[in-house]
PDB file of N, CA and C and ligand atoms in Angstrom:
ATOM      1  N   UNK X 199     170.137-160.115-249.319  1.00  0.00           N
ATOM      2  CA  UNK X 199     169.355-161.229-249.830  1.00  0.00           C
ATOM      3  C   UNK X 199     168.967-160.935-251.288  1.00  0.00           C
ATOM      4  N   UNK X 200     169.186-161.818-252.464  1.00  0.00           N
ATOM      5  CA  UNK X 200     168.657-161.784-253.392  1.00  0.00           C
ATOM      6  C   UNK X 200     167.384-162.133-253.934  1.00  0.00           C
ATOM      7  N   UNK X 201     166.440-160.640-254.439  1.00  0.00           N
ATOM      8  CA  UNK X 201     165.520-160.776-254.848  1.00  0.00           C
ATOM      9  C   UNK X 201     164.685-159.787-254.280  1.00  0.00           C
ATOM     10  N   UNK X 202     165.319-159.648-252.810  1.00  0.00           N
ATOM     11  CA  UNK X 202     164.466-158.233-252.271  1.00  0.00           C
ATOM     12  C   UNK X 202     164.650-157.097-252.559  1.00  0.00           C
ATOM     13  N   UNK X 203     163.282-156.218-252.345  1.00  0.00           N
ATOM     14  CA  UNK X 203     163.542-154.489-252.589  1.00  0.00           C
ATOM     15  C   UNK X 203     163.149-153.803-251.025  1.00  0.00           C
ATOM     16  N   UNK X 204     164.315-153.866-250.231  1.00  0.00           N
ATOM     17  CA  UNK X 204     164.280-153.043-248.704  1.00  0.00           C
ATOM     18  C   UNK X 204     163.447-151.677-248.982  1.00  0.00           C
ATOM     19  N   UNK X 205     162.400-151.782-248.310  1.00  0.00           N
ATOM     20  CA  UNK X 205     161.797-150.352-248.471  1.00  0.00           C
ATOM     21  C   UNK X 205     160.949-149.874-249.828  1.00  0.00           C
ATOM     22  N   UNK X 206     160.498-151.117-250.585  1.00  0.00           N
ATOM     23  CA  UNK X 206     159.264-150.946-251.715  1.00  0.00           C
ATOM     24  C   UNK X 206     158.667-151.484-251.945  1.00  0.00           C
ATOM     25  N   UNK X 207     157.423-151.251-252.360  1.00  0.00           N
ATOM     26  CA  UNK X 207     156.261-152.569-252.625  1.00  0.00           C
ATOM     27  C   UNK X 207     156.259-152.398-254.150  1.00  0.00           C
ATOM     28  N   UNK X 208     156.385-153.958-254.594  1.00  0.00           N
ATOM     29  CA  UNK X 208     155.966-154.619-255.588  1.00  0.00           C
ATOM     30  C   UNK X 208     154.168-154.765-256.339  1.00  0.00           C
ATOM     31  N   UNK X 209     153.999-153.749-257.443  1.00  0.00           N
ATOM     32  CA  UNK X 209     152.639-154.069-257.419  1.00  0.00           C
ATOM     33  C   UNK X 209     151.957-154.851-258.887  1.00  0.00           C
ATOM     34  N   UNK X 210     151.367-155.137-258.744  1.00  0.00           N
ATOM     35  CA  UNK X 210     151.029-155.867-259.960  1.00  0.00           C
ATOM     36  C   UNK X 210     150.382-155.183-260.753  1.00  0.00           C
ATOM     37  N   UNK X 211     150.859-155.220-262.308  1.00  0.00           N
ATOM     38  CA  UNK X 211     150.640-154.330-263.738  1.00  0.00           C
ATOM     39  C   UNK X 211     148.910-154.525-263.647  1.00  0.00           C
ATOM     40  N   UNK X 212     148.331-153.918-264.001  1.00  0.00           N
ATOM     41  CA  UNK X 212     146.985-153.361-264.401  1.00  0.00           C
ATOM     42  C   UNK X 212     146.725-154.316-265.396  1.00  0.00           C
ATOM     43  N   UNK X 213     145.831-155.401-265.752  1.00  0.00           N
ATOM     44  CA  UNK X 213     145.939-155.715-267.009  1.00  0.00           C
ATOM     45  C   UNK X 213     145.071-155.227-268.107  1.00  0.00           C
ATOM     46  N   UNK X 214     145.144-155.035-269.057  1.00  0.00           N
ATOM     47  CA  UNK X 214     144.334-154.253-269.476  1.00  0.00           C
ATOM     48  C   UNK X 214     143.187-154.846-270.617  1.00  0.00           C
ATOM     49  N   UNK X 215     141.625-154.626-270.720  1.00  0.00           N
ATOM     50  CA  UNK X 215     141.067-155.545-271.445  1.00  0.00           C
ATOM     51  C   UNK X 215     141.408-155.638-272.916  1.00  0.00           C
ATOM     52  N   UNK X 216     141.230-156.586-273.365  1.00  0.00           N
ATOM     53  CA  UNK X 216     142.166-156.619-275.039  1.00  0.00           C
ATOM     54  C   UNK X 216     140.511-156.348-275.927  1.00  0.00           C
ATOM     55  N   UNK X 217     139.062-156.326-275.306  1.00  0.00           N
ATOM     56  CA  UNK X 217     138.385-155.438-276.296  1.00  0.00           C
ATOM     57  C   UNK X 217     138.446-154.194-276.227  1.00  0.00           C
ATOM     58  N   UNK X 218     138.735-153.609-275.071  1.00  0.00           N
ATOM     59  CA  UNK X 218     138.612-152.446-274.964  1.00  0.00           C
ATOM     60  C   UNK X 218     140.136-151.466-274.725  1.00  0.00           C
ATOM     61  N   UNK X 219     141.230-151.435-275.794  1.00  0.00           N
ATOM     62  CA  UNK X 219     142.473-151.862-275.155  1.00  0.00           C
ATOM     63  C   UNK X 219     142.586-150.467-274.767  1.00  0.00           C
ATOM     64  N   UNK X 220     142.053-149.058-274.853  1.00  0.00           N
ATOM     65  CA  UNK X 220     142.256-148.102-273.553  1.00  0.00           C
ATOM     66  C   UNK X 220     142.224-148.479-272.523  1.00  0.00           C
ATOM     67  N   UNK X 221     141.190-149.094-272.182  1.00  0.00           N
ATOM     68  CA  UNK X 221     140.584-149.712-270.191  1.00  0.00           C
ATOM     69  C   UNK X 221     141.487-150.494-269.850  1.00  0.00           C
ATOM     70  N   UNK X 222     141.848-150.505-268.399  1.00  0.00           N
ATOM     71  CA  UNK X 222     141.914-151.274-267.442  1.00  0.00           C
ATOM     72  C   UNK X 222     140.989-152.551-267.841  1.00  0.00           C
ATOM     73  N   UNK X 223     141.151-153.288-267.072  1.00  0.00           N
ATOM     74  CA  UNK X 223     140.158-154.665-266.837  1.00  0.00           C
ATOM     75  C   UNK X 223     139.345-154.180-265.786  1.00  0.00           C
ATOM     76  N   UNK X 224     137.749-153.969-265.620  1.00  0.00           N
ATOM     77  CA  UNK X 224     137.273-153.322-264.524  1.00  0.00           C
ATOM     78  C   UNK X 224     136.163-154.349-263.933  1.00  0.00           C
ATOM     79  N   UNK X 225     136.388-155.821-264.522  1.00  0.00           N
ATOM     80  CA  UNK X 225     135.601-157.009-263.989  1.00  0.00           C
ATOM     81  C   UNK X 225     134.726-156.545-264.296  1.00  0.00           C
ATOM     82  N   UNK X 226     133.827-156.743-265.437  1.00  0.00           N
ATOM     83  CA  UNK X 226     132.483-156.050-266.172  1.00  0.00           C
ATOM     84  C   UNK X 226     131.958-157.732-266.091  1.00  0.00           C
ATOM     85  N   UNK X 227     132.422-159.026-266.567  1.00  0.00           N
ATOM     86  CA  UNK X 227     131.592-159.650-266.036  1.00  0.00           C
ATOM     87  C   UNK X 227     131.748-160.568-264.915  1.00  0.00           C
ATOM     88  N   UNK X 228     130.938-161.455-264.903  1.00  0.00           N
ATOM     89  CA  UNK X 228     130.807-162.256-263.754  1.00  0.00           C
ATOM     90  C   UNK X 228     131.730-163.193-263.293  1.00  0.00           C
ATOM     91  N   UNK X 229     132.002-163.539-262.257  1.00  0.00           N
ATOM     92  CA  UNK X 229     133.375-164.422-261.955  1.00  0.00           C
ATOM     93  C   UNK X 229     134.409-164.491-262.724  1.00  0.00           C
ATOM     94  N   UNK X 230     135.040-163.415-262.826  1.00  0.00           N
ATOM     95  CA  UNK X 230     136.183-163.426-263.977  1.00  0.00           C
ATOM     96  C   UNK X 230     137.537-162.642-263.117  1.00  0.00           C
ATOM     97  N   UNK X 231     138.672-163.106-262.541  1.00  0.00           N
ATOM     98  CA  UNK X 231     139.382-162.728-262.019  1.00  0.00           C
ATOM     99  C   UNK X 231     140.213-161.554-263.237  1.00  0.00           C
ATOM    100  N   UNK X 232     140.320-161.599-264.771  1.00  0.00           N
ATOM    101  CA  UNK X 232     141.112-160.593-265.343  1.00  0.00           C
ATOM    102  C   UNK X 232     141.040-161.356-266.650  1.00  0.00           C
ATOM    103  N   UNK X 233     141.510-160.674-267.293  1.00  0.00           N
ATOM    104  CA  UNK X 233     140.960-161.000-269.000  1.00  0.00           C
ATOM    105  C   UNK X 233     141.396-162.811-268.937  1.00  0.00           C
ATOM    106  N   UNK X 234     142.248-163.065-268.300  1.00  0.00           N
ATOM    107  CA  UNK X 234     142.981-164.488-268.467  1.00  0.00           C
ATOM    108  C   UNK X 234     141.908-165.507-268.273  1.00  0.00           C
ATOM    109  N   UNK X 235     140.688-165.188-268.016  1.00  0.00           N
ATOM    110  CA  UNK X 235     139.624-165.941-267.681  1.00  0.00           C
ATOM    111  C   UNK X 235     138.110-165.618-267.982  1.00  0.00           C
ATOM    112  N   UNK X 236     138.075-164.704-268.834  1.00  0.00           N
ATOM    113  CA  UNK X 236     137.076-163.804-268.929  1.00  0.00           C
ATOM    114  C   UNK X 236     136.209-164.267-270.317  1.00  0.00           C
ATOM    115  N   UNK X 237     135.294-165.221-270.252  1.00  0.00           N
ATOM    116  CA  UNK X 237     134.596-165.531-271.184  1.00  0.00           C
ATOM    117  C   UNK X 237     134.058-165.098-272.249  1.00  0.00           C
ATOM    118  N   UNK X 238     133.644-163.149-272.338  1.00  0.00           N
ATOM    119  CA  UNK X 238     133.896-162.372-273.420  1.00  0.00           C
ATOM    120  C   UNK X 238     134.263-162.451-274.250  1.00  0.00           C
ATOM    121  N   UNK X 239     135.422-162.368-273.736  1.00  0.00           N
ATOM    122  CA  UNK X 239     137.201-162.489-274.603  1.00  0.00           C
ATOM    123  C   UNK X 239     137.316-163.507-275.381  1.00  0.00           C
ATOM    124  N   UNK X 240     137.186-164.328-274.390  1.00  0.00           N
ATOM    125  CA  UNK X 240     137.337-165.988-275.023  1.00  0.00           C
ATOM    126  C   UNK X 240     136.179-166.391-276.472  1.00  0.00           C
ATOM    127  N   UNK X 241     135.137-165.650-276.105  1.00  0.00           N
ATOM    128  CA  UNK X 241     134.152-165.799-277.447  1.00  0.00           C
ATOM    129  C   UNK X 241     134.698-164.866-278.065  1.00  0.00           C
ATOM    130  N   UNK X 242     134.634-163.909-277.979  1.00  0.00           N
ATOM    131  CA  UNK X 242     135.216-162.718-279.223  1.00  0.00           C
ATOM    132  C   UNK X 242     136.472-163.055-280.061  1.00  0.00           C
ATOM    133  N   UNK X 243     137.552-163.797-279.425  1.00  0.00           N
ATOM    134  CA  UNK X 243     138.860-163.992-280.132  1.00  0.00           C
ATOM    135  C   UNK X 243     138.522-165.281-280.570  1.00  0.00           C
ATOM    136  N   UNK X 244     137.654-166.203-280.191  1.00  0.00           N
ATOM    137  CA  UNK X 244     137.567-167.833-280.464  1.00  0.00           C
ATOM    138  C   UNK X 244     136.558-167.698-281.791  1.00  0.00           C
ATOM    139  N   UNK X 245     136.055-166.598-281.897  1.00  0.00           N
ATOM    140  CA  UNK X 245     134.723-166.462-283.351  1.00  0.00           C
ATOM    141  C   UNK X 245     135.599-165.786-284.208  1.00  0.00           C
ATOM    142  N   UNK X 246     135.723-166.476-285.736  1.00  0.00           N
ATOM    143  CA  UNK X 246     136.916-165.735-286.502  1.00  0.00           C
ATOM    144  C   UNK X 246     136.032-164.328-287.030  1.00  0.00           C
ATOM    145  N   UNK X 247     134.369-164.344-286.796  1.00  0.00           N
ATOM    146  CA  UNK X 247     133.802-163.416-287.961  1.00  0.00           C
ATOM    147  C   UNK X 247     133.767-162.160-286.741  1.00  0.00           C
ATOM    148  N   UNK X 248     133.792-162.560-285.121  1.00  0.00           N
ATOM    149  CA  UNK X 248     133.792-161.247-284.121  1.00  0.00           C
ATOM    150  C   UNK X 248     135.265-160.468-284.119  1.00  0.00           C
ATOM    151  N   UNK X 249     136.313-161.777-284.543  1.00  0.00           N
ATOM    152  CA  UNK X 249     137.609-161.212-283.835  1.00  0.00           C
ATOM    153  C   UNK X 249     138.127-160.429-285.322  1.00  0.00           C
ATOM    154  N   UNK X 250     137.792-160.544-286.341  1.00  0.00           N
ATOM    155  CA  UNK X 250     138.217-160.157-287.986  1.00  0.00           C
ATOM    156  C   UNK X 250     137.356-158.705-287.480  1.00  0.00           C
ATOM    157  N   UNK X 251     135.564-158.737-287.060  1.00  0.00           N
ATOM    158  CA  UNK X 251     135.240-157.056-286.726  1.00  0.00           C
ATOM    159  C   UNK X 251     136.174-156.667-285.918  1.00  0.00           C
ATOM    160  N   UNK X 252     136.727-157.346-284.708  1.00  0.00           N
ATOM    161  CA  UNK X 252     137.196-156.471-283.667  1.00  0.00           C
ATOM    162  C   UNK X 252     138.057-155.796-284.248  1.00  0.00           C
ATOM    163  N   UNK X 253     139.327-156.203-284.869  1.00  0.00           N
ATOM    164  CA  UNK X 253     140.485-156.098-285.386  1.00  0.00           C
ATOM    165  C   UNK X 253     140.131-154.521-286.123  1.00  0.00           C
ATOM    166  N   UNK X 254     139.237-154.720-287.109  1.00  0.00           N
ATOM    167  CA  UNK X 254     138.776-153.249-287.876  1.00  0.00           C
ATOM    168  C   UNK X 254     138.178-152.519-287.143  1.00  0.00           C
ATOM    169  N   UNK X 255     137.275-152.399-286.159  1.00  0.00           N
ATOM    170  CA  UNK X 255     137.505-151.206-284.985  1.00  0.00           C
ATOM    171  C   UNK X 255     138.594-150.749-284.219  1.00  0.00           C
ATOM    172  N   UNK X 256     139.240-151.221-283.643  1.00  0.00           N
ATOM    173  CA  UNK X 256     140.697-151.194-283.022  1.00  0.00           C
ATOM    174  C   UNK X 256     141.596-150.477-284.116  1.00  0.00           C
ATOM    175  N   UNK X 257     141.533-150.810-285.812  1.00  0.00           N
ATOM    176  CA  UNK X 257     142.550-150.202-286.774  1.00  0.00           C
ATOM    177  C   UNK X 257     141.677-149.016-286.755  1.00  0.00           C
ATOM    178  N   UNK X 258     140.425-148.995-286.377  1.00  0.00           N
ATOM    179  CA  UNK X 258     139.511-147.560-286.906  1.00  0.00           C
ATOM    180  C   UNK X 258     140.380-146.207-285.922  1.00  0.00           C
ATOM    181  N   UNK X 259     140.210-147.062-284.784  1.00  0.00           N
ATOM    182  CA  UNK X 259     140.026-146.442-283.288  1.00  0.00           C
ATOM    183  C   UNK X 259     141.465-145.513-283.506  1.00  0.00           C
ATOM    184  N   UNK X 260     142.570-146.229-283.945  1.00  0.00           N
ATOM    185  CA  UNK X 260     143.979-145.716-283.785  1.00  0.00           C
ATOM    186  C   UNK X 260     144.132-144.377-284.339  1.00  0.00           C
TER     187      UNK X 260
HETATM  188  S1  SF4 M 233     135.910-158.635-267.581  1.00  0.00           S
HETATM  189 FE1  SF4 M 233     136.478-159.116-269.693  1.00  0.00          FE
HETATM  190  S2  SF4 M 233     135.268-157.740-270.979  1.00  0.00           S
HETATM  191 FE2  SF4 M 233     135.195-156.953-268.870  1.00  0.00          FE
HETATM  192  S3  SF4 M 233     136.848-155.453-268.803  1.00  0.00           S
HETATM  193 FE3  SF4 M 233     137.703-157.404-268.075  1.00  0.00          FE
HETATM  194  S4  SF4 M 233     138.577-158.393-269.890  1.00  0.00           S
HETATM  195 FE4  SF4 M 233     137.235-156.756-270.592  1.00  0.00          FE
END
């Protein structure tokens, strides 16, 4: 049959948070299934003056 793997489980990638891009996603807030929904995020990248800081911590961090 095409598409199966006889004898392995399929697991789903870790996603990882895009403020914190070492971490995992560890559901830090409230009703948020993974960054894809995670209101944080959504303010931090949607504010040009949070997401311009983020950017220069992240170049610091490297
Ligand atoms: S819930 Fe949001 S802020 Fe918390 S770890 Fe996940 S993506 Fe990052």
């Amino acid at each position: 049959m095409i598409g199966t793997q006889s004898g392995t489980q399929r697991t789903r990638p870790e996603a990882k948070c895009p403020l914190r891009p070492h971490e995992v996603c560890n559901l830090c807030q409230m009703n948020v299934t993974g960054p894809h929904d995670c209101g944080l995020v959504y303010l931090v990248m949607s504010d040009p003056d949070l997401r311009a800081e983020w950017g220069e911590r992240r170049h610091v961090s490297r």
